[in-house]
Coordinates of C-alpha atoms and ligand atoms in Angstrom, one line a residue:
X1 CA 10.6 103.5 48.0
X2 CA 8.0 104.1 45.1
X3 CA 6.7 100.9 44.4
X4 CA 3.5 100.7 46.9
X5 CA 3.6 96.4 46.1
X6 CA 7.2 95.7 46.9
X7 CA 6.2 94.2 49.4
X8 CA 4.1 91.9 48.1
X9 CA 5.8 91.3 45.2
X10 CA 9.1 90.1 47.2
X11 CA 7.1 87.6 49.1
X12 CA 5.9 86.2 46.5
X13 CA 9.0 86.1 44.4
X14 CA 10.2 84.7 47.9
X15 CA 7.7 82.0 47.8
X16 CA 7.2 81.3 43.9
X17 CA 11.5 80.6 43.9
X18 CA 12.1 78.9 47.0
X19 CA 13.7 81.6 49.3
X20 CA 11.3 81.9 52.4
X21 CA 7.8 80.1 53.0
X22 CA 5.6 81.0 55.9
X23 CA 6.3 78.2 58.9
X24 CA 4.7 74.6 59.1
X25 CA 2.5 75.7 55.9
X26 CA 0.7 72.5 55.1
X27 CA -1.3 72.8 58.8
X28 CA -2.0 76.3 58.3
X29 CA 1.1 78.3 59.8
X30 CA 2.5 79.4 63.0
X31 CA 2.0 83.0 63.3
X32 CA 5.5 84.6 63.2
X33 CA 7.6 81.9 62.1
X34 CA 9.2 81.8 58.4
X35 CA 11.1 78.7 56.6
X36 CA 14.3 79.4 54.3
X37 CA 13.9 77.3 51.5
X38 CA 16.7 76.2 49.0
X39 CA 17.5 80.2 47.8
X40 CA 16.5 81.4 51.1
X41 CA 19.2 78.9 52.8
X42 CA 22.1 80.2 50.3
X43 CA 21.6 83.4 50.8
X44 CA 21.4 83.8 54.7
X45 CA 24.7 81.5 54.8
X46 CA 25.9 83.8 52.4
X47 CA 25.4 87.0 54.1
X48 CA 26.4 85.5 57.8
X49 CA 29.3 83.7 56.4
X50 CA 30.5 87.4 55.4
X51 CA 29.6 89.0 58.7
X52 CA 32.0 86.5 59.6
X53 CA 34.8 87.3 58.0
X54 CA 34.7 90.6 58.2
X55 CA 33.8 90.6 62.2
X56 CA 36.2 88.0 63.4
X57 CA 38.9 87.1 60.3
X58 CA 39.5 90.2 59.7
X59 CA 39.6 91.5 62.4
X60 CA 42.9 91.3 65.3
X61 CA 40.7 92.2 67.9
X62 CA 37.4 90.2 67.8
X63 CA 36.8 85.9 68.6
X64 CA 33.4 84.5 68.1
X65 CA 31.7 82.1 70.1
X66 CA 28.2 79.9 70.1
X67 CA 26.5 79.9 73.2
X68 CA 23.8 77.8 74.2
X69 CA 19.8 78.6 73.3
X70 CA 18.5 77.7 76.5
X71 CA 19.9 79.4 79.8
X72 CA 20.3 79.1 83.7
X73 CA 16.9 81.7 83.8
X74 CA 18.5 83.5 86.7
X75 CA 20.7 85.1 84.1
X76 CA 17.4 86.7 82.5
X77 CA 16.7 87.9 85.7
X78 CA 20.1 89.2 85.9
X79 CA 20.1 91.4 82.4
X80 CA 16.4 92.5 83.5
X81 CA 15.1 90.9 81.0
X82 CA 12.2 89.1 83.1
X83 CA 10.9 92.9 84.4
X84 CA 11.4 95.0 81.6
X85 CA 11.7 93.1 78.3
X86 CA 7.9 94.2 77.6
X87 CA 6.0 95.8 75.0
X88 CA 2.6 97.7 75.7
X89 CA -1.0 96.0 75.4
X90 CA -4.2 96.9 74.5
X91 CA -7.1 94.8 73.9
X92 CA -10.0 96.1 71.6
X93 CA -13.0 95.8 74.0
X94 CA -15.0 94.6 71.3
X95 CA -13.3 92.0 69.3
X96 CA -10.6 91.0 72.1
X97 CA -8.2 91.4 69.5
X98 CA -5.1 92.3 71.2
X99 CA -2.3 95.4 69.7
X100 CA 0.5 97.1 70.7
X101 CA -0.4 100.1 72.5
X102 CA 2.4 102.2 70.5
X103 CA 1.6 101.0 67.1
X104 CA -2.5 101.3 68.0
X105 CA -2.2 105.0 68.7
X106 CA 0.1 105.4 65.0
X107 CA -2.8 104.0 64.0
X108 CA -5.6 106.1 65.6
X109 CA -3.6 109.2 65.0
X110 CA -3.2 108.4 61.1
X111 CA -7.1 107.7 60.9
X112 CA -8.4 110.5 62.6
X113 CA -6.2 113.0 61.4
X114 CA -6.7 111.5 57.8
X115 CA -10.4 111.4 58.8
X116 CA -10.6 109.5 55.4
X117 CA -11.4 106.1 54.0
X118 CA -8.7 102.9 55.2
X119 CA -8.6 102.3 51.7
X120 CA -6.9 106.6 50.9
X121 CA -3.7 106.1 54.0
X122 CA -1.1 103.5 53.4
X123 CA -1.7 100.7 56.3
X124 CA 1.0 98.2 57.5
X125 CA 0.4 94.6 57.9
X126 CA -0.8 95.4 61.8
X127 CA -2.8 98.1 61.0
X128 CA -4.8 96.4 58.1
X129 CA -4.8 93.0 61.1
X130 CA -7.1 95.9 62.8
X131 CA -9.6 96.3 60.5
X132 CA -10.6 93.1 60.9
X133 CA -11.8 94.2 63.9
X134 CA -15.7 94.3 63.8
X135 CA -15.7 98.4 64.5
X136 CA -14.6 100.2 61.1
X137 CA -11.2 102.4 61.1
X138 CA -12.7 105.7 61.2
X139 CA -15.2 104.6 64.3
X140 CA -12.5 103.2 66.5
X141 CA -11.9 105.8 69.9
X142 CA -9.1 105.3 72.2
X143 CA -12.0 104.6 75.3
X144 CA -12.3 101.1 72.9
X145 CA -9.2 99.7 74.2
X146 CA -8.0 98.6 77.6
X147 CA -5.3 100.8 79.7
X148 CA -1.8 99.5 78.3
X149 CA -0.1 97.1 80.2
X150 CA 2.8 95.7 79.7
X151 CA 3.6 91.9 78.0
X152 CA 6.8 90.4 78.6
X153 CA 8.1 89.1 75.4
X154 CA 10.1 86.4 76.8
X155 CA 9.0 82.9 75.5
X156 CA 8.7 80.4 78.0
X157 CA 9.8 76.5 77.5
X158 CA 9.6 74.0 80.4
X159 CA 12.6 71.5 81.1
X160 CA 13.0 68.0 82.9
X161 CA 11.4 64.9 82.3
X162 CA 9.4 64.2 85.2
X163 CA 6.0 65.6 84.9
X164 CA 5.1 68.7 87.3
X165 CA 8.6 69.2 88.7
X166 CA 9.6 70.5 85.3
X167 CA 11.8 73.9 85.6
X168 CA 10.8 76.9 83.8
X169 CA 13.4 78.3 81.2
X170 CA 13.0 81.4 78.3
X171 CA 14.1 80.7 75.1
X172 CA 17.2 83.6 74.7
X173 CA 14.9 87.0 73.8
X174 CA 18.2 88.5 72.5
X175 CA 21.5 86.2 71.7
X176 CA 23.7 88.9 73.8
X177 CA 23.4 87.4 77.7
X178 CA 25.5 84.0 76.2
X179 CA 28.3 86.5 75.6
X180 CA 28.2 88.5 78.8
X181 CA 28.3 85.0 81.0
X182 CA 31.1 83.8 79.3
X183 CA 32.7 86.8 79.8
X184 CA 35.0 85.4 82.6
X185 CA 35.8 82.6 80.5
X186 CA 36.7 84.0 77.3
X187 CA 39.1 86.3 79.0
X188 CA 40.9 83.7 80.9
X189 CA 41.1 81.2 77.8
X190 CA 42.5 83.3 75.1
X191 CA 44.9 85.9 75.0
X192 CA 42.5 88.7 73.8
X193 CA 43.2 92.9 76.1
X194 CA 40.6 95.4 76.1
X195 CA 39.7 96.7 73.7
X196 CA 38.7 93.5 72.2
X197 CA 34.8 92.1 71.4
X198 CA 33.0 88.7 71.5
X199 CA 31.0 88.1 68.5
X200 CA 28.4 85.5 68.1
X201 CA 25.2 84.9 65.7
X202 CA 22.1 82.3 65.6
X203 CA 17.9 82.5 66.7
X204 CA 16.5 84.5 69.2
X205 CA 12.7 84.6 70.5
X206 CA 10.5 86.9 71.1
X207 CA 6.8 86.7 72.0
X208 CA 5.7 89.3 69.8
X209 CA 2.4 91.0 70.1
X210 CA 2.0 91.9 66.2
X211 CA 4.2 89.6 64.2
X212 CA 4.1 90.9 60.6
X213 CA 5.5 92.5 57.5
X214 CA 6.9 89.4 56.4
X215 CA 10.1 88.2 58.2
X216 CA 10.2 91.7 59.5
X217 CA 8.7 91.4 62.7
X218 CA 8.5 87.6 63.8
X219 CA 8.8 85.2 67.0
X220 CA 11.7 83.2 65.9
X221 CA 14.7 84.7 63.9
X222 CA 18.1 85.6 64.3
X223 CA 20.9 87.8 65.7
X224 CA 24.4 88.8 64.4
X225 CA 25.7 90.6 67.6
X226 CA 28.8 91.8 68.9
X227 CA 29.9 93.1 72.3
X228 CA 33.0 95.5 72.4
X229 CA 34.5 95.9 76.1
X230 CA 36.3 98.6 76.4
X231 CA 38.0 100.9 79.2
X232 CA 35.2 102.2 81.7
X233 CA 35.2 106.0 80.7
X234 CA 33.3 108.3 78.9
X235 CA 35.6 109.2 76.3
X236 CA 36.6 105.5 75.3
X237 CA 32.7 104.8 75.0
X238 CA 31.7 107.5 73.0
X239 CA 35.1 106.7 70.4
X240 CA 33.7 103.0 70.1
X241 CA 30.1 103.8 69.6
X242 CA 31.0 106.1 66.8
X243 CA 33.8 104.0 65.4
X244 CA 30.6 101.0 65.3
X245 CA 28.5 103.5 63.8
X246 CA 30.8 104.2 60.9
X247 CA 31.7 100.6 60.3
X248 CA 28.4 98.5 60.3
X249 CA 26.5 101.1 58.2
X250 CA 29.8 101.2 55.9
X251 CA 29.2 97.2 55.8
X252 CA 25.7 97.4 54.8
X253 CA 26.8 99.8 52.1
X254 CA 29.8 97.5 50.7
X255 CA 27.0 94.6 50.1
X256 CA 24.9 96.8 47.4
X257 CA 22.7 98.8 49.7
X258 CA 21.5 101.9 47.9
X259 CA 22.7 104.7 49.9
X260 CA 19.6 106.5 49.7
X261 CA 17.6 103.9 51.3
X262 CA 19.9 103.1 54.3
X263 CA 20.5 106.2 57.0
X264 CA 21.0 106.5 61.3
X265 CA 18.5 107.8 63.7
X266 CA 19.3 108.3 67.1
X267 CA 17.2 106.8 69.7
X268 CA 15.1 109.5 71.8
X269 CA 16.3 109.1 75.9
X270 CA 12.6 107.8 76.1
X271 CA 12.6 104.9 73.8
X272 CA 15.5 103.8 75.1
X273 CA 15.9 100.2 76.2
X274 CA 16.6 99.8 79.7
X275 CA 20.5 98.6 79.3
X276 CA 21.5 101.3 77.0
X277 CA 23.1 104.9 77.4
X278 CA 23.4 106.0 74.0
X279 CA 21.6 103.4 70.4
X280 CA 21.3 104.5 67.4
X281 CA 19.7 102.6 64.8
X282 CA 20.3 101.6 61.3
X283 CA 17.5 101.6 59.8
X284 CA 16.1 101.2 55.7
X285 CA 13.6 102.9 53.5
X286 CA 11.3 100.4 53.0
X287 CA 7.5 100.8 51.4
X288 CA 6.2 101.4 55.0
X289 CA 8.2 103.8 56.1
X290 CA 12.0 104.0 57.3
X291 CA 12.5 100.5 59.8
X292 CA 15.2 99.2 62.2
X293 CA 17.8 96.9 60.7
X294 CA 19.9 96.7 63.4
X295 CA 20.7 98.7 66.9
X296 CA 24.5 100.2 68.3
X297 CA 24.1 100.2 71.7
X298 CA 26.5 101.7 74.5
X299 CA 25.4 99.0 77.1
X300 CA 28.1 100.5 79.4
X301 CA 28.8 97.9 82.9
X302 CA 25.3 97.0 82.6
X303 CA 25.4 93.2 81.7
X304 CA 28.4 92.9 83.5
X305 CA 27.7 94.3 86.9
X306 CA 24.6 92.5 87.2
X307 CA 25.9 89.3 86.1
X308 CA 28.4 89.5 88.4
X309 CA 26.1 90.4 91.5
X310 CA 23.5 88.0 90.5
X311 CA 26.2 85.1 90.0
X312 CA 28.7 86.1 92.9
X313 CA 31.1 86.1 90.4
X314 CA 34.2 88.1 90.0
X315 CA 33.6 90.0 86.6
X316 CA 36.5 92.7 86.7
X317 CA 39.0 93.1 83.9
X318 CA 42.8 93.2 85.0
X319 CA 44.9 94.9 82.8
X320 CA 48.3 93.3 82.4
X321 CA 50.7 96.4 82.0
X322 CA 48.8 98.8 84.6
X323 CA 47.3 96.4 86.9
X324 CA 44.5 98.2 86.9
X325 CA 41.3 96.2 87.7
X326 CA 38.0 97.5 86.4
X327 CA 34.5 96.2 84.9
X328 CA 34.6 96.9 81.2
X329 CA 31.8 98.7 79.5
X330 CA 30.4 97.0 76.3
X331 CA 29.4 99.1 73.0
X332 CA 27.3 96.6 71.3
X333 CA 26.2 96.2 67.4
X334 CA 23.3 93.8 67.3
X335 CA 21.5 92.8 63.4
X336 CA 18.4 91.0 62.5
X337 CA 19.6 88.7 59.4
X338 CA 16.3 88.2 58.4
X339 CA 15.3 91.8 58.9
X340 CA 19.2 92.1 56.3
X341 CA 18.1 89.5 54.3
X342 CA 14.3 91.4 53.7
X343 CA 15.8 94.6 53.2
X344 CA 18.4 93.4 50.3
X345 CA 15.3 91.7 48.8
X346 CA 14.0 94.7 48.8
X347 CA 17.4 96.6 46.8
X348 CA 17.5 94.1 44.7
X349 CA 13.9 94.1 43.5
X350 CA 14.2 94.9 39.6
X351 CA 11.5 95.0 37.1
X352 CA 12.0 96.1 33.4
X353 CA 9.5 95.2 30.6
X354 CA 11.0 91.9 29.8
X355 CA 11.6 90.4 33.0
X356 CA 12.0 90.2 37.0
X357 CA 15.3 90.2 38.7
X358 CA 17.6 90.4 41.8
X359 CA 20.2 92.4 41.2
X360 CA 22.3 91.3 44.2
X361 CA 25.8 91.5 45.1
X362 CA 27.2 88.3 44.0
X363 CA 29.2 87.6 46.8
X364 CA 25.5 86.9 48.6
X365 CA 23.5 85.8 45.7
X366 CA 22.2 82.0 46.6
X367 CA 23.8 80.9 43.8
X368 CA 27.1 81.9 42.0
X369 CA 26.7 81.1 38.6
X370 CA 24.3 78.5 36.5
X371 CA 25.7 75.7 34.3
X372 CA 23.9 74.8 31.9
X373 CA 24.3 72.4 28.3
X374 CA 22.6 74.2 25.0
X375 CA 20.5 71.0 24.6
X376 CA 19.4 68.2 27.6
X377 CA 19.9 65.7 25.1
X378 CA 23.1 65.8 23.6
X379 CA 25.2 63.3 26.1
X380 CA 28.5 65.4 24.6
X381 CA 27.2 68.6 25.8
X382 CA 26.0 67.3 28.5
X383 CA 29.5 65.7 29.3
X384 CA 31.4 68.8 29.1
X385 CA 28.9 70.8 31.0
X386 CA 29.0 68.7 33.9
X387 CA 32.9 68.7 33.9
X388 CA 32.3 72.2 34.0
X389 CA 29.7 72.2 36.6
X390 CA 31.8 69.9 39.1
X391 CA 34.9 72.0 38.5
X392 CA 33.7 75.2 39.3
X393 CA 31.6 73.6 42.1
X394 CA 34.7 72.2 43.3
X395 CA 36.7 75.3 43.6
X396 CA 34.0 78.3 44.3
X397 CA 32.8 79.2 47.8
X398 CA 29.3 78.8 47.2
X399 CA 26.2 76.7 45.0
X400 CA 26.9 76.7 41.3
X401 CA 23.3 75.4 39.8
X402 CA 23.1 72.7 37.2
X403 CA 20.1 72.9 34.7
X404 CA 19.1 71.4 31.5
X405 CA 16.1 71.9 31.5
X406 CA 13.6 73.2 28.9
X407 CA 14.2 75.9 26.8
X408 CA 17.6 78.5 27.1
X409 CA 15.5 81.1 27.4
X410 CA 13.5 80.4 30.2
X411 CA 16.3 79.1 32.0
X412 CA 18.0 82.4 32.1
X413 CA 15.0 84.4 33.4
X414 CA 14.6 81.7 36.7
X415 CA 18.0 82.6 37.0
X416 CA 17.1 86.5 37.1
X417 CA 14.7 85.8 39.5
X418 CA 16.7 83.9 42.0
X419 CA 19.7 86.6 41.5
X420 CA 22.4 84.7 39.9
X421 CA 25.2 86.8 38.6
X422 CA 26.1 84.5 35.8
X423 CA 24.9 81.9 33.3
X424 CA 27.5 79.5 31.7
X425 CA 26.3 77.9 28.1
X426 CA 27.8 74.9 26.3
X427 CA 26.9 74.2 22.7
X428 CA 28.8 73.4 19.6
X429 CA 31.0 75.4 19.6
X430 CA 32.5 74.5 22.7
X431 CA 33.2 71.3 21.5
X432 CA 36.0 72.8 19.4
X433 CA 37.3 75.9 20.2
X434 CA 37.0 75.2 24.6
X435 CA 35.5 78.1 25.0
X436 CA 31.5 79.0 26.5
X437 CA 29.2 81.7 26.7
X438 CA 28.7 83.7 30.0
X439 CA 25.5 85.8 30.2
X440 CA 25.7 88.5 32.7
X441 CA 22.3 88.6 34.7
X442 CA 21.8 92.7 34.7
X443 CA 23.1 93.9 31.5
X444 CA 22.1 90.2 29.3
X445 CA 25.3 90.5 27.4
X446 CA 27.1 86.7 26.3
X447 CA 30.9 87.1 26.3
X448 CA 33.0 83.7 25.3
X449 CA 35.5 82.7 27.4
X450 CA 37.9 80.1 27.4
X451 CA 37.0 77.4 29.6
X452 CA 40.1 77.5 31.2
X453 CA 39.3 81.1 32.3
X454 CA 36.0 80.7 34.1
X455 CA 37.3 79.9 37.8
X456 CA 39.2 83.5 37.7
X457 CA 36.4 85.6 35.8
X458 CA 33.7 84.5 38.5
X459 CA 36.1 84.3 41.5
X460 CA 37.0 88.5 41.1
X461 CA 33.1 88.7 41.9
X462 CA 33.2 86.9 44.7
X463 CA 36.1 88.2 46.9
Ligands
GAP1 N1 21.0 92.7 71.9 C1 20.3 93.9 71.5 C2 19.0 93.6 70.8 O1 18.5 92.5 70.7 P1 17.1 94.8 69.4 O2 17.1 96.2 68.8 O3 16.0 94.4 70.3 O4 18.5 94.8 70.2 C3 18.4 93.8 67.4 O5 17.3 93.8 68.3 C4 18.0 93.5 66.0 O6 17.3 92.2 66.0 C5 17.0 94.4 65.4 O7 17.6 95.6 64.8 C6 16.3 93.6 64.3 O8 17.1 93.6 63.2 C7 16.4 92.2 65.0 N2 15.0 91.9 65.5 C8 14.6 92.3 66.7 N3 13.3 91.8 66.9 C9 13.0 91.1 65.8 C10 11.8 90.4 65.4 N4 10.8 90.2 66.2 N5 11.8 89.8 64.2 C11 12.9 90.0 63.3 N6 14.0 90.6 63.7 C12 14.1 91.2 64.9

């Protein structure tokens, strides 16, 4: 990444266009939490709509299900997510404000080793949240801050009506415990054999210490997980956790992703989380450095066993043709959508002298293709782009935009900016020969096509 403000420049595209705007904005935020707007709505249906597909349509070995938010909390003691789901704390002794211990020391290091001016490194969101700290950068010594300790990330909610004999629940800190308690009955209602995988998506929460870098890090987002159970052994778990590797980060790739910006890296035994024997994570060049877009994690009988001691229930796998009973392990794919959703922003991002644009793959572009009549005030334009409009609406997979607007000119570049792949004209000549003009958003170039013609041209971008 060269561009030191793509950052700020997406978020504000991202704002100025209706894609995402910080949470609850009119009472001054929630720290961590993000709205999708219009754009912003279009596009994350988009992209998990094609997760979909290509996880459980196309796919003879996958279902999907869509497990409930909130949780019997004993299965979060289960998947040891009420001991160890923690990061580490520090408090600055002298402005109380609190850090992660991990991302502190980056900080410290950076600083000292630097020994320059804030102003000389390149700081994160987190690291510039620091400096507001009443102790300049370059003064700040590890004796400032408290020992670690660790902060469970688990968000707590409280259930029941009657005051004080409310119970205690978390709000799901990863969408993956849903799957493993329904283990039992997703093998006994469907005709699915090992291997096979349960795939579900939607919002997780996670207390967060630093929420920041946009939708990067934040409290409230959401997950598109699967869990493959497979045959207990090592060679059958290492096969799986490769053949995951291979096929997410060749997903990532077939939406647009410049290969350059998009690469593996192994996790170290030590950063481990505590469920996993081998994760590796995909992870994308952005302007602060190469980030996590989503984990492959060989959970072997973790989940599993400890569901089933902590629920007394039978979670063994019997195959049909051998008989042989076993507890399945689980090689797991887990992605952020909004941390997807950023990082395509990011791709996407194109700047020329004339004008800003998203050069995104259409099949996830909010919207497919704009409609729009030369003039707003000639009712037979207007009548033959709207027959258009509805048509196309009616037979596309996705929001075709109607505009008329202003000037053509200006309506094309909001089209740039929100992505969309194609721009459909009437004017006068439509009226006699049936045919439009159809601006492509990266090269500019108008081609006429016959009217009749238009559901097939955009429809070979879309599949
Ligand atoms: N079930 C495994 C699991 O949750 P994880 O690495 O903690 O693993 C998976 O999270 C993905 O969820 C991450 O790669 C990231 O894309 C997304 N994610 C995690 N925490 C997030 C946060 N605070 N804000 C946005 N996305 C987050």
């Amino acid at each position: 990444m060269n561009d030191n403000n793509l950052l700020e420049k997406v978020v504000a595209l991202a704002k100025r266009r209706g894609f995402i705007f910080p949470g609850s904005e009119i009472y001054g935020g929630l720290a961590g939490t993000w709205d999708y707007g219009p754009m912003g709505v279009e596009f994350k249906n988009n992209l998990k709509r094609l997760w979909w597909k290509d996880i459980v349509y196309h796919r003879d070995d996958m279902v999907g299900i869509d497990a409930a938010i909130m949780m019997n909390p004993k299965a979060w003691e289960a998947s040891g997510h009420v001991e160890a789901f923690t990061d580490p704390l520090v408090e600055c002794k002298v402005c109380h404000k609190r850090f992660r211990a991990d991302h502190m020391f980056e900080l410290l290091e950076a600083i000292h080793r630097k020994s320059t001016r804030a102003g000389a490194i390149s700081l994160t969101d987190k690291q510039k949240d620091m400096l507001l700290c009443e102790k300049k950068p370059g003064e700040h010594e590890l004796k400032d801050f408290t020992e670690p300790k660790n902060f469970n990330l688990l968000v707590k909610a409280y259930l029941g009506i009657i005051e004080g004999q409310q119970s205690e629940i978390f709000l799901r800190g990863e969408i993956t415990n849903g799957v493993h308690v329904n283990f039992r009955n997703v093998v006994d209602s469907t005709r699915v054999k090992i291997p096979f995988g349960i795939a579900q998506m939607g919002k997780a929460f996670r207390n967060e210490i630093t929420p920041g870098n946009f939708i990067y890090r934040s409290r409230e987002f959401e997950q598109m997980e699967t869990q493959f159970y497979i045959k207990p052994n090592d060679e059958e778990g290492e096969k799986w956790f490769e053949y995951w590797k291979k096929d997410r980060m060749d997903w990532y790739l077939s939406l647009g992703i410049k290969p350059d910006n998009i690469r593996f890296r192994d996790h170290e035994d030590k950063e481990r989380a505590h469920y996993a024997r081998l994760a590796t994570d995909i992870e994308y060049n952005t302007p602060w450095g190469w980030q996590e877009i989503m984990g492959i994690h060989h959970r072997g009988d973790w989940d599993l066993s400890r569901h089933g001691k902590f629920s007394g229930k039978n979670m063994t796998y019997k195959d049909s043709i051998t008989g042989e009973e076993f507890i399945p392990w689980d090689i797991e794919t887990s992605a952020g959508v909004d941390r997807s959703i950023l990082f395509l922003l990011f791709d996407a991002y194109t700047e020329d002298e004339k004008r800003v644009y998203l050069k995104l793959n259409p099949k996830i572009a909010p919207i497919k293709a704009a409609v729009f009549p030369l003039l707003g005030n000639k009712p037979e334009l207007i009548d033959l782009a709207k027959k258009i409009y509805r048509d196309l609406q009616e037979k596309i997979d996705g929001k075709i935009a109607w505009d008329d607007r202003g000037n053509i000119g200006k309506r094309y570049l909001y089209q740039d900016e929100i992505g969309t792949p194609f721009c459909i004209t009437v004017d006068f000549q439509s009226l006699e020969d049936q045919t439009v003009t159809v601006r492509d958003r990266d090269s500019m170039k108008q081609e006429r096509v016959k009217i009749e013609d238009l559901y097939l041209k955009l429809q070979k971008y879309l599949l």
